[in-house]
XYZ file of C-alpha atoms in Angstrom:
708
model
C -35.314 13.436 -38.240
C -34.988 14.939 -34.848
C -32.676 13.223 -32.272
C -34.787 11.928 -29.361
C -34.517 14.021 -26.239
C -32.468 12.035 -23.344
C -34.751 9.890 -21.344
C -34.704 10.435 -17.588
C -34.402 7.416 -15.170
C -35.902 7.464 -11.681
C -33.398 7.312 -9.090
C -30.181 8.077 -11.164
C -29.823 11.731 -9.803
C -29.927 10.424 -6.520
C -27.485 7.608 -7.119
C -25.152 10.146 -8.602
C -25.455 12.305 -5.227
C -24.387 9.129 -3.417
C -21.524 8.515 -5.830
C -20.218 12.038 -5.379
C -20.567 12.126 -1.648
C -18.364 9.073 -1.276
C -15.641 10.571 -3.456
C -15.869 14.003 -1.802
C -15.957 13.071 1.783
C -12.961 10.521 1.201
C -10.835 13.512 -0.274
C -12.033 16.272 2.229
C -12.038 14.083 5.381
C -9.448 11.495 4.674
C -9.158 10.078 8.447
C -12.911 9.426 8.309
C -14.525 5.944 7.656
C -14.695 6.137 4.039
C -11.272 4.275 3.488
C -12.231 3.327 -0.355
C -14.422 6.250 -1.081
C -12.805 6.584 -4.321
C -15.123 3.936 -5.464
C -17.564 6.698 -6.060
C -15.977 7.027 -9.529
C -16.576 3.773 -10.379
C -20.301 4.279 -9.580
C -20.213 7.182 -11.940
C -18.579 5.155 -14.480
C -21.543 2.565 -14.484
C -24.128 5.195 -14.546
C -22.263 6.886 -17.378
C -22.018 3.597 -19.490
C -25.498 2.880 -18.898
C -26.991 6.280 -19.740
C -24.812 6.774 -22.783
C -25.552 3.486 -24.242
C -29.413 3.781 -23.607
C -29.185 7.267 -25.256
C -27.453 5.748 -28.185
C -29.890 2.766 -28.444
C -32.807 5.268 -28.252
C -31.663 7.377 -30.963
C -30.838 4.426 -33.235
C -34.369 2.907 -32.512
C -36.159 6.252 -33.340
C -33.867 7.438 -36.253
C -31.975 4.187 -37.703
C -28.554 5.899 -37.180
C -26.482 7.741 -34.502
C -25.645 11.195 -35.449
C -22.152 11.269 -34.163
C -21.568 14.876 -34.677
C -24.513 15.838 -32.546
C -23.763 13.169 -29.963
C -20.236 14.565 -29.551
C -21.421 18.408 -29.706
C -24.011 17.612 -26.737
C -21.267 15.844 -24.718
C -18.926 18.834 -25.221
C -21.774 21.304 -24.215
C -22.485 19.298 -21.040
C -18.792 18.934 -19.972
C -16.621 21.906 -21.336
C -18.139 24.885 -19.614
C -17.864 23.873 -16.107
C -14.417 22.478 -16.966
C -13.072 25.816 -18.276
C -14.512 27.579 -15.377
C -12.943 25.264 -12.817
C -9.519 25.214 -14.470
C -9.252 28.732 -15.115
C -10.267 30.112 -11.723
C -8.330 27.542 -9.942
C -5.235 27.769 -11.898
C -5.352 31.567 -11.382
C -5.688 31.153 -7.791
C -2.874 28.825 -7.524
C -0.721 31.533 -9.319
C -1.591 33.767 -6.389
C -0.571 31.335 -3.776
C 2.552 30.284 -5.484
C 4.980 27.360 -4.655
C 4.468 23.706 -4.794
C 0.787 24.126 -5.731
C 1.756 25.202 -9.330
C 3.946 21.991 -9.937
C 3.231 20.271 -13.277
C 0.164 22.667 -13.795
C 1.069 23.282 -17.579
C 0.757 19.409 -18.063
C -2.454 19.296 -16.214
C -4.004 22.310 -18.040
C -3.043 20.436 -21.420
C -4.505 17.313 -20.079
C -7.911 18.919 -19.225
C -8.025 20.802 -22.730
C -7.382 17.589 -24.500
C -9.313 15.107 -22.174
C -5.957 13.180 -21.895
C -5.107 14.101 -18.353
C -4.861 10.356 -17.144
C -2.346 9.326 -19.916
C -0.391 12.470 -19.436
C -0.434 11.980 -15.698
C 1.112 8.350 -16.142
C 3.749 9.686 -18.441
C 4.548 12.314 -16.222
C 5.026 9.999 -13.270
C 2.466 11.180 -11.037
C 0.025 9.186 -8.648
C -3.517 9.341 -7.724
C -2.574 8.004 -4.235
C 0.185 10.370 -3.400
C -0.755 12.759 -0.883
C 2.344 14.828 -0.009
C 2.351 16.906 -3.242
C -1.048 16.353 -5.021
C -1.742 17.744 -8.456
C -4.105 20.527 -8.562
C -6.573 18.837 -11.103
C -5.733 15.244 -10.289
C -9.346 14.475 -10.325
C -9.870 15.178 -13.776
C -8.292 11.682 -14.634
C -11.708 10.241 -14.560
C -13.200 12.959 -16.701
C -10.610 11.994 -19.288
C -11.468 8.391 -19.137
C -15.090 9.040 -19.545
C -14.516 11.326 -22.491
C -12.549 8.791 -24.372
C -15.153 6.375 -23.903
C -17.668 8.937 -25.192
C -15.258 9.384 -28.212
C -14.817 5.492 -28.911
C -17.844 3.667 -28.004
C -20.446 5.393 -30.316
C -18.077 4.059 -33.060
C -17.991 0.481 -31.660
C -21.688 0.176 -30.785
C -23.016 -0.558 -34.288
C -20.491 -3.583 -34.305
C -21.958 -5.147 -31.134
C -25.711 -4.266 -32.565
C -24.895 -6.756 -35.420
C -25.696 -9.253 -32.688
C -29.532 -9.507 -32.961
C -29.761 -11.421 -29.618
C -29.890 -9.428 -26.373
C -28.028 -12.052 -24.589
C -25.073 -11.953 -27.103
C -24.696 -8.004 -26.702
C -24.821 -8.416 -22.884
C -22.238 -11.157 -22.830
C -20.165 -9.220 -25.188
C -20.103 -6.242 -23.073
C -19.407 -8.253 -19.891
C -16.595 -10.119 -21.569
C -15.081 -6.608 -22.688
C -15.524 -5.712 -18.862
C -13.762 -8.717 -17.597
C -10.831 -8.328 -19.964
C -10.412 -4.731 -18.715
C -10.435 -5.880 -15.188
C -7.946 -8.865 -15.970
C -5.672 -6.566 -17.913
C -5.615 -4.263 -14.937
C -4.597 -7.328 -12.732
C -2.078 -8.171 -15.423
C -0.454 -4.739 -15.238
C -0.126 -4.954 -11.586
C 1.424 -8.086 -11.622
C 3.705 -7.226 -14.473
C 5.345 -4.214 -12.457
C 3.352 -1.755 -14.622
C 2.629 0.216 -11.319
C -0.607 0.902 -9.517
C -0.939 4.536 -11.264
C -0.774 2.871 -14.586
C -3.505 0.369 -13.577
C -5.745 2.834 -12.004
C -5.453 5.722 -14.553
C -5.488 3.555 -17.754
C -8.578 3.840 -19.845
C -7.972 0.232 -20.894
C -7.554 -1.012 -17.206
C -10.457 1.278 -15.890
C -13.080 0.634 -18.425
C -14.821 -2.111 -16.699
C -17.328 0.040 -14.704
C -18.369 1.781 -17.923
C -18.678 -1.642 -19.789
C -20.703 -3.033 -16.992
C -23.009 -0.011 -17.489
C -23.203 -0.908 -21.312
C -24.129 -4.591 -20.332
C -26.793 -3.469 -18.017
C -28.125 -0.924 -20.810
C -28.169 -4.090 -23.216
C -30.114 -6.115 -20.550
C -32.753 -3.663 -20.033
C -33.346 -3.126 -23.910
C -36.169 -5.535 -24.100
C -36.491 -4.992 -27.849
C -33.342 -6.316 -29.313
C -33.794 -8.057 -32.523
C -37.182 -6.310 -33.417
C -37.473 -3.900 -36.144
C -39.772 -0.659 -36.742
C -42.086 -1.569 -39.315
C -39.946 -4.541 -40.295
C -37.935 -2.420 -42.889
C -35.273 -0.330 -41.497
C -33.833 -2.574 -38.821
C -33.955 -0.032 -36.390
C -34.409 -0.859 -32.779
C -37.249 0.112 -30.747
C -37.424 0.990 -27.154
C -40.579 -0.700 -25.366
C -40.666 0.978 -21.916
C -43.926 -0.803 -21.257
C -43.804 -2.894 -18.043
C -44.234 -6.681 -17.977
C -47.327 -8.054 -16.404
C -46.730 -8.510 -12.597
C -47.864 -12.049 -11.615
C -49.927 -11.909 -8.551
C -49.954 -14.823 -6.082
C -48.796 -15.900 -2.429
C -45.185 -15.429 -3.734
C -43.268 -12.026 -2.862
C -43.928 -9.521 -5.667
C -41.195 -8.743 -8.231
C -41.269 -5.139 -7.067
C -40.725 -6.082 -3.435
C -37.694 -8.538 -4.371
C -36.119 -5.654 -6.603
C -36.570 -3.191 -3.780
C -34.946 -5.390 -1.368
C -32.077 -6.165 -3.665
C -31.750 -2.348 -4.597
C -31.565 -1.432 -0.928
C -28.874 -4.168 -0.374
C -26.960 -3.321 -3.057
C -26.938 0.342 -2.033
C -25.926 -0.461 1.327
C -23.184 -2.710 0.060
C -21.793 0.093 -2.301
C -21.412 2.034 1.039
C -19.710 -0.779 2.943
C -17.303 -1.291 0.038
C -16.578 2.368 0.305
C -15.525 1.659 3.815
C -13.474 -1.028 3.343
C -9.601 -0.742 4.439
C -6.947 -1.180 2.256
C -7.836 1.416 -0.500
C -5.782 1.316 -3.437
C -3.859 -1.767 -2.543
C -6.879 -3.826 -3.444
C -7.284 -2.471 -7.034
C -9.101 -3.387 -8.957
C -11.023 -5.888 -6.795
C -12.739 -3.384 -4.666
C -13.758 -0.924 -7.804
C -14.916 -3.892 -9.628
C -17.074 -5.056 -6.627
C -18.500 -1.320 -6.415
C -19.271 -1.536 -10.136
C -21.312 -4.544 -9.681
C -23.324 -3.215 -6.941
C -23.867 0.000 -8.567
C -25.277 -1.888 -11.483
C -27.569 -3.531 -9.071
C -28.963 -0.382 -7.875
C -29.159 1.106 -11.133
C -31.329 -1.827 -12.350
C -33.752 -1.760 -9.123
C -33.934 2.263 -9.409
C -35.050 2.239 -13.144
C -37.522 -0.611 -12.972
C -41.178 -0.046 -13.090
C -42.836 1.755 -10.117
C -39.547 1.243 -8.034
C -39.729 2.222 -4.468
C -35.826 2.382 -4.817
C -36.009 5.090 -7.664
C -38.549 7.091 -5.519
C -36.463 7.162 -2.521
C -33.238 8.097 -4.457
C -35.506 10.762 -6.239
C -35.749 12.648 -2.840
C -35.204 16.349 -3.528
C -32.178 16.941 -1.704
C -30.402 13.669 -3.459
C -31.862 14.788 -6.722
C -30.464 18.522 -6.380
C -27.204 17.064 -5.307
C -27.177 14.557 -8.297
C -28.031 17.339 -10.970
C -25.081 19.204 -9.634
C -22.827 16.214 -9.003
C -20.665 16.963 -12.171
C -19.908 20.395 -11.065
C -19.220 19.347 -7.151
C -16.769 16.509 -8.500
C -14.937 19.165 -10.778
C -14.578 21.593 -7.818
C -13.864 19.692 -4.624
C -10.406 18.664 -5.193
C -8.575 21.776 -6.653
C -10.588 23.867 -3.708
C -9.397 21.607 -1.059
C -5.917 21.631 -2.252
C -5.848 25.442 -2.724
C -7.638 25.902 0.675
C -5.183 23.587 2.584
C -2.026 25.297 1.169
C -3.419 28.809 1.953
C -4.775 28.054 5.458
C -1.895 25.642 6.651
C 0.874 26.204 4.550
C 1.158 22.318 3.696
C -0.257 20.115 0.901
C -3.146 18.044 1.105
C -2.553 14.943 3.347
C -4.199 12.739 5.667
C -4.086 15.280 8.039
C -6.585 17.693 6.739
C -7.929 19.977 9.446
C -11.655 19.357 9.863
C -12.527 23.035 9.575
C -10.446 23.187 6.144
C -12.560 20.341 5.037
C -16.180 21.837 5.983
C -15.118 25.029 4.289
C -13.792 23.250 1.008
C -17.066 21.508 1.117
C -19.285 24.544 1.588
C -17.264 26.627 -1.159
C -17.614 23.390 -3.447
C -21.346 23.618 -3.166
C -21.553 26.908 -3.688
C -19.626 27.208 -6.639
C -21.138 24.103 -8.066
C -24.557 25.670 -7.629
C -23.467 28.933 -9.406
C -21.892 27.166 -12.357
C -24.975 24.914 -12.793
C -27.304 27.936 -12.874
C -25.064 30.670 -14.644
C -23.042 28.654 -17.091
C -23.794 25.064 -17.399
C -27.482 25.178 -18.080
C -27.493 28.224 -20.301
C -24.869 26.495 -22.540
C -26.616 23.180 -22.426
C -30.021 24.779 -23.138
C -29.108 27.379 -25.664
C -25.646 25.946 -27.105
C -22.591 28.106 -27.359
C -23.633 30.412 -29.878
C -26.967 30.608 -28.081
C -25.455 31.392 -24.979
C -23.145 34.082 -26.145
C -26.203 35.898 -27.882
C -28.034 35.911 -24.448
C -24.573 37.401 -23.270
C -24.632 40.236 -25.518
C -28.348 40.807 -24.773
C -27.541 41.086 -21.203
C -24.757 43.659 -21.919
C -27.324 45.704 -23.689
C -30.032 45.423 -21.192
C -30.631 47.275 -17.852
C -27.910 48.368 -15.424
C -28.180 45.393 -13.139
C -28.189 42.772 -16.049
C -25.350 44.574 -17.568
C -23.239 44.447 -14.325
C -23.841 40.714 -14.108
C -22.633 40.223 -17.748
C -19.649 42.409 -17.165
C -18.493 40.513 -14.017
C -18.899 37.349 -15.980
C -16.652 38.718 -18.741
C -14.054 40.379 -16.660
C -14.064 36.912 -14.673
C -13.412 35.155 -17.981
C -10.704 37.350 -18.989
C -8.820 37.505 -15.631
C -9.075 33.611 -15.560
C -7.468 33.246 -18.753
C -4.673 35.658 -17.971
C -4.267 33.852 -14.631
C -4.040 30.430 -16.095
C -1.188 31.512 -18.574
C 0.468 33.049 -15.759
C 0.257 29.959 -13.538
C 1.683 27.690 -16.253
C 4.610 30.425 -16.830
C 5.321 30.400 -13.216
C 5.334 26.693 -12.457
C 8.283 25.259 -10.956
C 10.001 22.547 -12.614
C 10.597 20.572 -9.437
C 8.700 20.750 -6.006
C 10.431 22.423 -2.903
C 10.957 18.948 -1.432
C 12.681 17.585 -4.595
C 14.860 20.720 -4.604
C 16.046 20.465 -1.051
C 16.759 16.702 -1.377
C 18.734 17.356 -4.912
C 20.837 20.029 -2.760
C 21.648 17.328 -0.188
C 22.802 15.042 -2.907
C 24.630 17.782 -4.574
C 26.384 18.534 -1.052
C 27.439 14.826 -0.796
C 28.828 15.059 -4.411
C 30.961 18.241 -3.500
C 32.179 16.621 -0.614
C 33.193 13.428 -2.457
C 35.157 15.569 -4.984
C 36.813 17.583 -2.358
C 40.728 16.972 -2.317
C 42.089 15.057 0.512
C 44.703 16.681 2.696
C 48.210 15.539 2.776
C 48.559 11.999 3.842
C 44.791 11.553 3.505
C 43.245 8.257 2.332
C 42.414 7.954 -1.211
C 39.848 5.913 -3.150
C 40.909 2.200 -3.239
C 41.782 0.595 -6.527
C 38.697 -1.594 -6.698
C 36.460 1.077 -6.787
C 34.876 0.560 -3.549
C 34.209 3.239 -0.827
C 36.936 5.898 -0.847
C 38.536 6.661 2.518
C 37.519 9.732 4.363
C 40.063 12.613 3.930
C 38.360 15.697 2.400
C 37.555 18.665 4.588
C 33.715 17.596 4.929
C 33.477 13.917 3.864
C 33.458 11.846 0.912
C 30.876 9.701 -1.073
C 30.930 6.096 -1.210
C 30.862 4.210 -4.529
C 28.154 1.304 -4.084
C 27.225 1.734 -0.371
C 24.589 -0.331 1.053
C 21.150 1.098 0.276
C 21.910 3.170 -2.725
C 22.783 6.681 -3.298
C 23.923 9.338 -0.718
C 26.728 7.690 1.068
C 29.649 9.652 2.459
C 32.596 8.628 4.400
C 35.116 6.012 4.569
C 35.497 2.369 4.640
C 36.701 2.100 8.144
C 38.548 5.144 9.377
C 38.021 5.320 13.068
C 35.214 2.803 12.692
C 34.187 0.610 15.529
C 34.449 -2.761 13.628
C 37.708 -4.795 13.524
C 39.756 -3.759 10.631
C 40.756 -6.430 8.105
C 44.140 -7.004 9.519
C 42.780 -8.311 12.688
C 43.570 -5.551 15.052
C 41.029 -4.612 17.823
C 38.512 -1.782 17.338
C 38.815 1.339 19.432
C 38.391 0.402 23.142
C 35.731 2.042 25.217
C 36.345 4.625 27.731
C 36.543 3.847 31.458
C 33.034 4.839 31.861
C 31.551 2.539 28.960
C 31.128 5.035 25.841
C 33.868 5.258 23.149
C 36.496 7.708 24.639
C 34.789 8.411 27.715
C 37.087 9.341 30.858
C 36.572 9.046 34.705
C 35.952 12.552 36.312
C 38.681 14.481 38.089
C 38.411 16.032 41.559
C 39.193 19.334 43.586
C 41.807 19.141 46.476
C 39.099 18.578 48.802
C 37.847 15.550 46.898
C 34.837 17.121 45.288
C 34.393 15.905 41.773
C 34.628 18.447 39.081
C 32.143 19.095 36.474
C 33.370 16.724 33.453
C 35.053 18.548 30.535
C 32.199 18.466 27.570
C 33.898 16.504 24.592
C 32.796 16.750 20.847
C 32.486 13.728 18.724
C 34.246 14.375 15.498
C 32.541 13.454 12.183
C 35.123 10.807 11.304
C 33.641 8.660 14.462
C 29.855 9.058 13.175
C 28.057 6.951 10.664
C 24.611 8.132 9.788
C 22.060 6.233 7.975
C 18.723 7.877 7.066
C 15.887 8.717 4.687
C 15.461 11.619 2.320
C 14.853 13.959 5.643
C 18.629 13.250 6.281
C 19.458 13.526 2.613
C 17.887 16.833 2.277
C 20.007 17.881 5.745
C 23.304 16.557 4.129
C 24.746 19.840 3.999
C 24.065 20.640 7.540
C 25.782 17.536 8.523
C 28.645 17.775 6.770
C 29.211 21.579 8.087
C 28.345 20.490 11.564
C 30.501 17.382 11.581
C 33.166 17.370 8.673
C 34.012 14.031 7.738
C 30.775 12.289 8.872
C 29.860 9.285 6.709
C 26.223 9.507 5.342
C 24.013 6.769 3.958
C 20.770 8.184 3.133
C 18.463 7.651 0.136
C 14.896 8.445 -0.595
C 11.844 6.199 0.623
C 13.347 4.259 3.316
C 11.902 2.701 6.368
C 13.074 1.329 9.556
C 12.520 -2.183 8.508
C 15.553 -1.693 5.806
C 17.700 -0.113 8.705
C 19.148 -3.466 10.150
C 20.250 -4.744 6.694
C 21.812 -1.475 5.906
C 23.695 -1.309 9.153
C 24.919 -5.064 8.967
C 26.286 -4.293 5.368
C 28.307 -1.533 6.624
C 29.495 -3.341 9.750
C 30.446 -6.388 7.248
C 32.432 -4.025 5.104
C 34.513 -2.456 8.390
C 32.717 0.981 7.420
C 30.663 1.163 10.823
C 31.978 3.885 13.166
C 31.645 4.395 16.887
C 28.429 6.465 16.874
C 25.665 5.227 14.430
C 22.796 7.684 13.710
C 19.684 6.029 12.224
C 16.976 8.350 10.935
C 14.331 6.083 9.302
C 10.937 6.948 10.978
C 9.257 9.257 8.335
C 8.096 6.725 5.781
C 5.974 4.122 7.860
C 5.455 2.574 11.127
C 8.174 1.452 13.461
C 7.994 -1.708 15.423
C 10.378 -2.975 18.303
C 11.569 -5.876 15.921
C 13.063 -3.507 13.453
C 14.572 -1.316 16.186
C 16.284 -4.619 17.738
C 17.586 -5.706 14.446
C 19.407 -2.261 14.169
C 20.644 -2.248 17.801
C 21.958 -5.812 17.346
C 23.678 -4.847 13.834
C 25.272 -2.033 15.754
C 26.747 -3.963 18.302
C 27.861 -3.959 22.039
C 30.855 -1.668 21.212
C 29.063 1.263 19.564
C 26.418 3.713 20.500
C 23.152 4.189 18.601
C 21.407 7.812 18.168
C 17.634 7.418 16.951
C 16.347 10.438 15.149
C 12.554 10.921 15.673
C 10.341 12.031 12.825
C 8.202 15.082 11.900
C 5.835 14.963 9.169
C 2.067 15.407 8.505
C 1.535 11.573 8.687
C -0.658 9.831 10.870
C 1.886 7.151 12.123
C 4.399 9.847 13.098
C 3.215 9.984 16.776
C 3.311 6.214 17.191
C 6.856 5.882 15.568
C 8.263 8.650 17.949
C 6.549 6.824 21.267
C 8.072 3.630 19.965
C 11.645 5.207 19.501
C 11.661 6.759 22.865
C 10.281 3.606 24.512
C 13.378 1.593 22.879
C 15.886 4.207 23.925
C 14.782 4.246 27.570
C 14.899 0.320 27.714
C 18.341 -0.014 25.902
C 21.863 1.012 26.922
C 24.184 3.055 24.705
C 20.892 4.540 22.855
C 19.744 8.039 22.765
C 17.131 10.152 20.993
C 17.787 13.008 18.654
C 14.621 14.848 18.832
C 14.252 16.467 15.506
C 10.259 16.496 15.832
C 10.691 18.819 18.971
C 13.358 21.170 17.271
C 11.574 21.629 14.047
C 7.990 21.804 15.297
C 7.991 25.860 16.141
C 9.914 26.299 12.893
C 7.634 24.448 10.308
C 8.335 27.450 7.929
C 11.872 26.213 7.505
C 10.725 23.060 5.820
C 9.489 22.372 2.185
C 6.077 22.460 0.989
C 5.498 18.861 2.038
C 6.260 20.023 5.760
C 8.674 17.109 5.781
C 12.055 18.021 4.111
C 14.105 20.720 5.491
C 15.818 23.352 3.531
C 19.282 24.669 4.297
C 18.508 26.385 7.566
C 16.160 23.562 8.839
C 18.974 21.105 7.488
C 21.388 23.166 10.157
C 18.814 22.518 12.972
C 18.509 18.804 12.072
C 22.317 18.588 12.138
C 22.701 20.385 15.410
C 20.002 18.161 16.966
C 21.900 14.959 15.719
C 25.083 16.345 16.683
C 23.815 17.518 20.207
C 22.346 13.874 20.619
C 25.717 12.149 19.685
C 27.779 14.556 22.034
C 25.252 13.956 24.939
C 25.514 10.234 24.447
C 29.353 10.468 24.380
C 29.436 12.689 27.609
C 26.570 10.660 29.434
C 28.751 8.372 31.367
C 30.893 11.250 32.619
C 27.914 12.982 33.417
C 26.429 10.203 35.573
C 29.797 9.409 37.175
C 30.176 13.215 38.128
C 26.488 13.232 39.817
C 27.153 9.905 41.486
C 30.321 11.568 42.839
C 28.707 14.616 43.824
C 26.161 12.452 45.848
C 29.128 10.209 47.321
C 31.066 13.421 48.175
C 28.215 14.915 49.796
C 27.325 11.933 51.931
C 30.908 11.715 52.933
C 31.120 15.311 54.081
C 28.021 14.653 56.055
C 29.494 11.621 57.914
C 32.619 13.626 58.515
C 30.875 16.547 60.159
C 28.694 14.248 62.082
C 25.378 15.265 60.453
């Protein structure tokens, strides 16, 4: 018995086009309106679940069985050729570019080859929603979920077909979909993490299962047999009679419902919040997609005809290739053009170029690779290639080009895997900062220097560069002492160091020339043992520079900190008596900053210390607002200054790691110089002001004396 050809349903190619456009625009133009455009993947899942189940039901109805080997072979012919082309070509291009774009490429290639990308990504600790250092083939997670479904579902389908009533089958599929969604909620509630919930086949199968339920619902012959003997299902595609009368026709109601569902799908893709509302938003998108599918495939549906317009149909037929190509293309193009990884600030020009390359590559793959293999099979396609090699020169050149490209892609992929770094450049510079702090902690104290207390607390400063704390507030990366030269009253009740005559720690009144003219103040440098620095991973990456610039500086820095944590950290240091005269806070990289957070830090610093706020530099959309907020706060509060890291590093961004956030050793020295300059300026500010006031007063006195 021959396997029936797959049915074609009106409008589904157009719906595929809508789905792929949602995903592509979401990735290529992240600052546009499609805040949750990733739900296009869930639309694909629903369509796939519907089509695959309909195909299997059709085959079983026609032949009495499901030929698993033939089914899986058809899926392989459909999916593998384009996948191989994308992986080999893009991995080779990544090898030519080098750097962070190669990070984890070996695991990614393995995941693509075995259709296990999602689970390998979960095991590797990667995340779909991290933009700073994205994986080259991150989009292949959804292909892995679908292929795992294609592997398992034909084995489970006969079990559900034991239920003779269509309603029971639909109900069973919906129960499974509900269990998948509930399990996703459970994983999130149990602390399993967003990536585990989003990538997991078990937690993201609800869209596929909703598509399955729809296929069962539209199978009007459930329970009928062919000839009453084999028990095989028959597919009755004949339309039901349309009842005419004064009521609105079923076709019109279906069309209105389908259009409303399609508009709802696009609206859901625009919802803010994105991943934070998983799985609620993808679940809603899946239900709306099922409604669009039901409306599109109904008899004589205007929704199906509208979605079958030529541009949409053309795009939908190539949607698989477009989806495969778009993400690695935009990653590679962004790195090559801007030197940065994909982020919320992808230049529009890069996005447009990536879209053009994606469409061209997908069209070429569809025509030259996917369709020949799908139509002829692998063996037939190879025979056709051999025939082209033996044909006229033009056809031979095309075949040779294809063979050469395949060979180069294979070699390039192997080279990319071999050259892949073990850690990203940003992780490397942060680790270098941690190593510098550990080295400073291990440095021997000079004669008479303090040593670590017996209780295991933070050791006293005394090494040539500083020391690392035991259990400092906020976690790893704390150096310094537990109060040396600090501004908090020591435990013995003695007073903290007094402020100078002009209001800053150590400031002195200006001196004068014999004629009474004030002399320019002597510039003083604040030693490291009077500075406490609290920061995020940018400060941590700059730790070596800070220790070199101001030996003995106390550094409390850790990854992924934000300003809202700053007040608590500073308060804890003050409570320990470990807070020094000058407090440097660099916590603006990882999120917006508001006045309340800054006020908390300011109050924790107290009236007898000075505060230096380090502004931020990063390809993040909140950075401009952060720097504006910091500048305004410094201008409106005494004893506060800005260390303008953004201005210092902007013309030298090549000194940053691949994420364009964390400085290497040279960039860290610039960070340290910027911080030290701001601290010294704050130290000398009262004397500078006194000098300028004194000069004005002296000039006025001279004018009065000479009658002018």
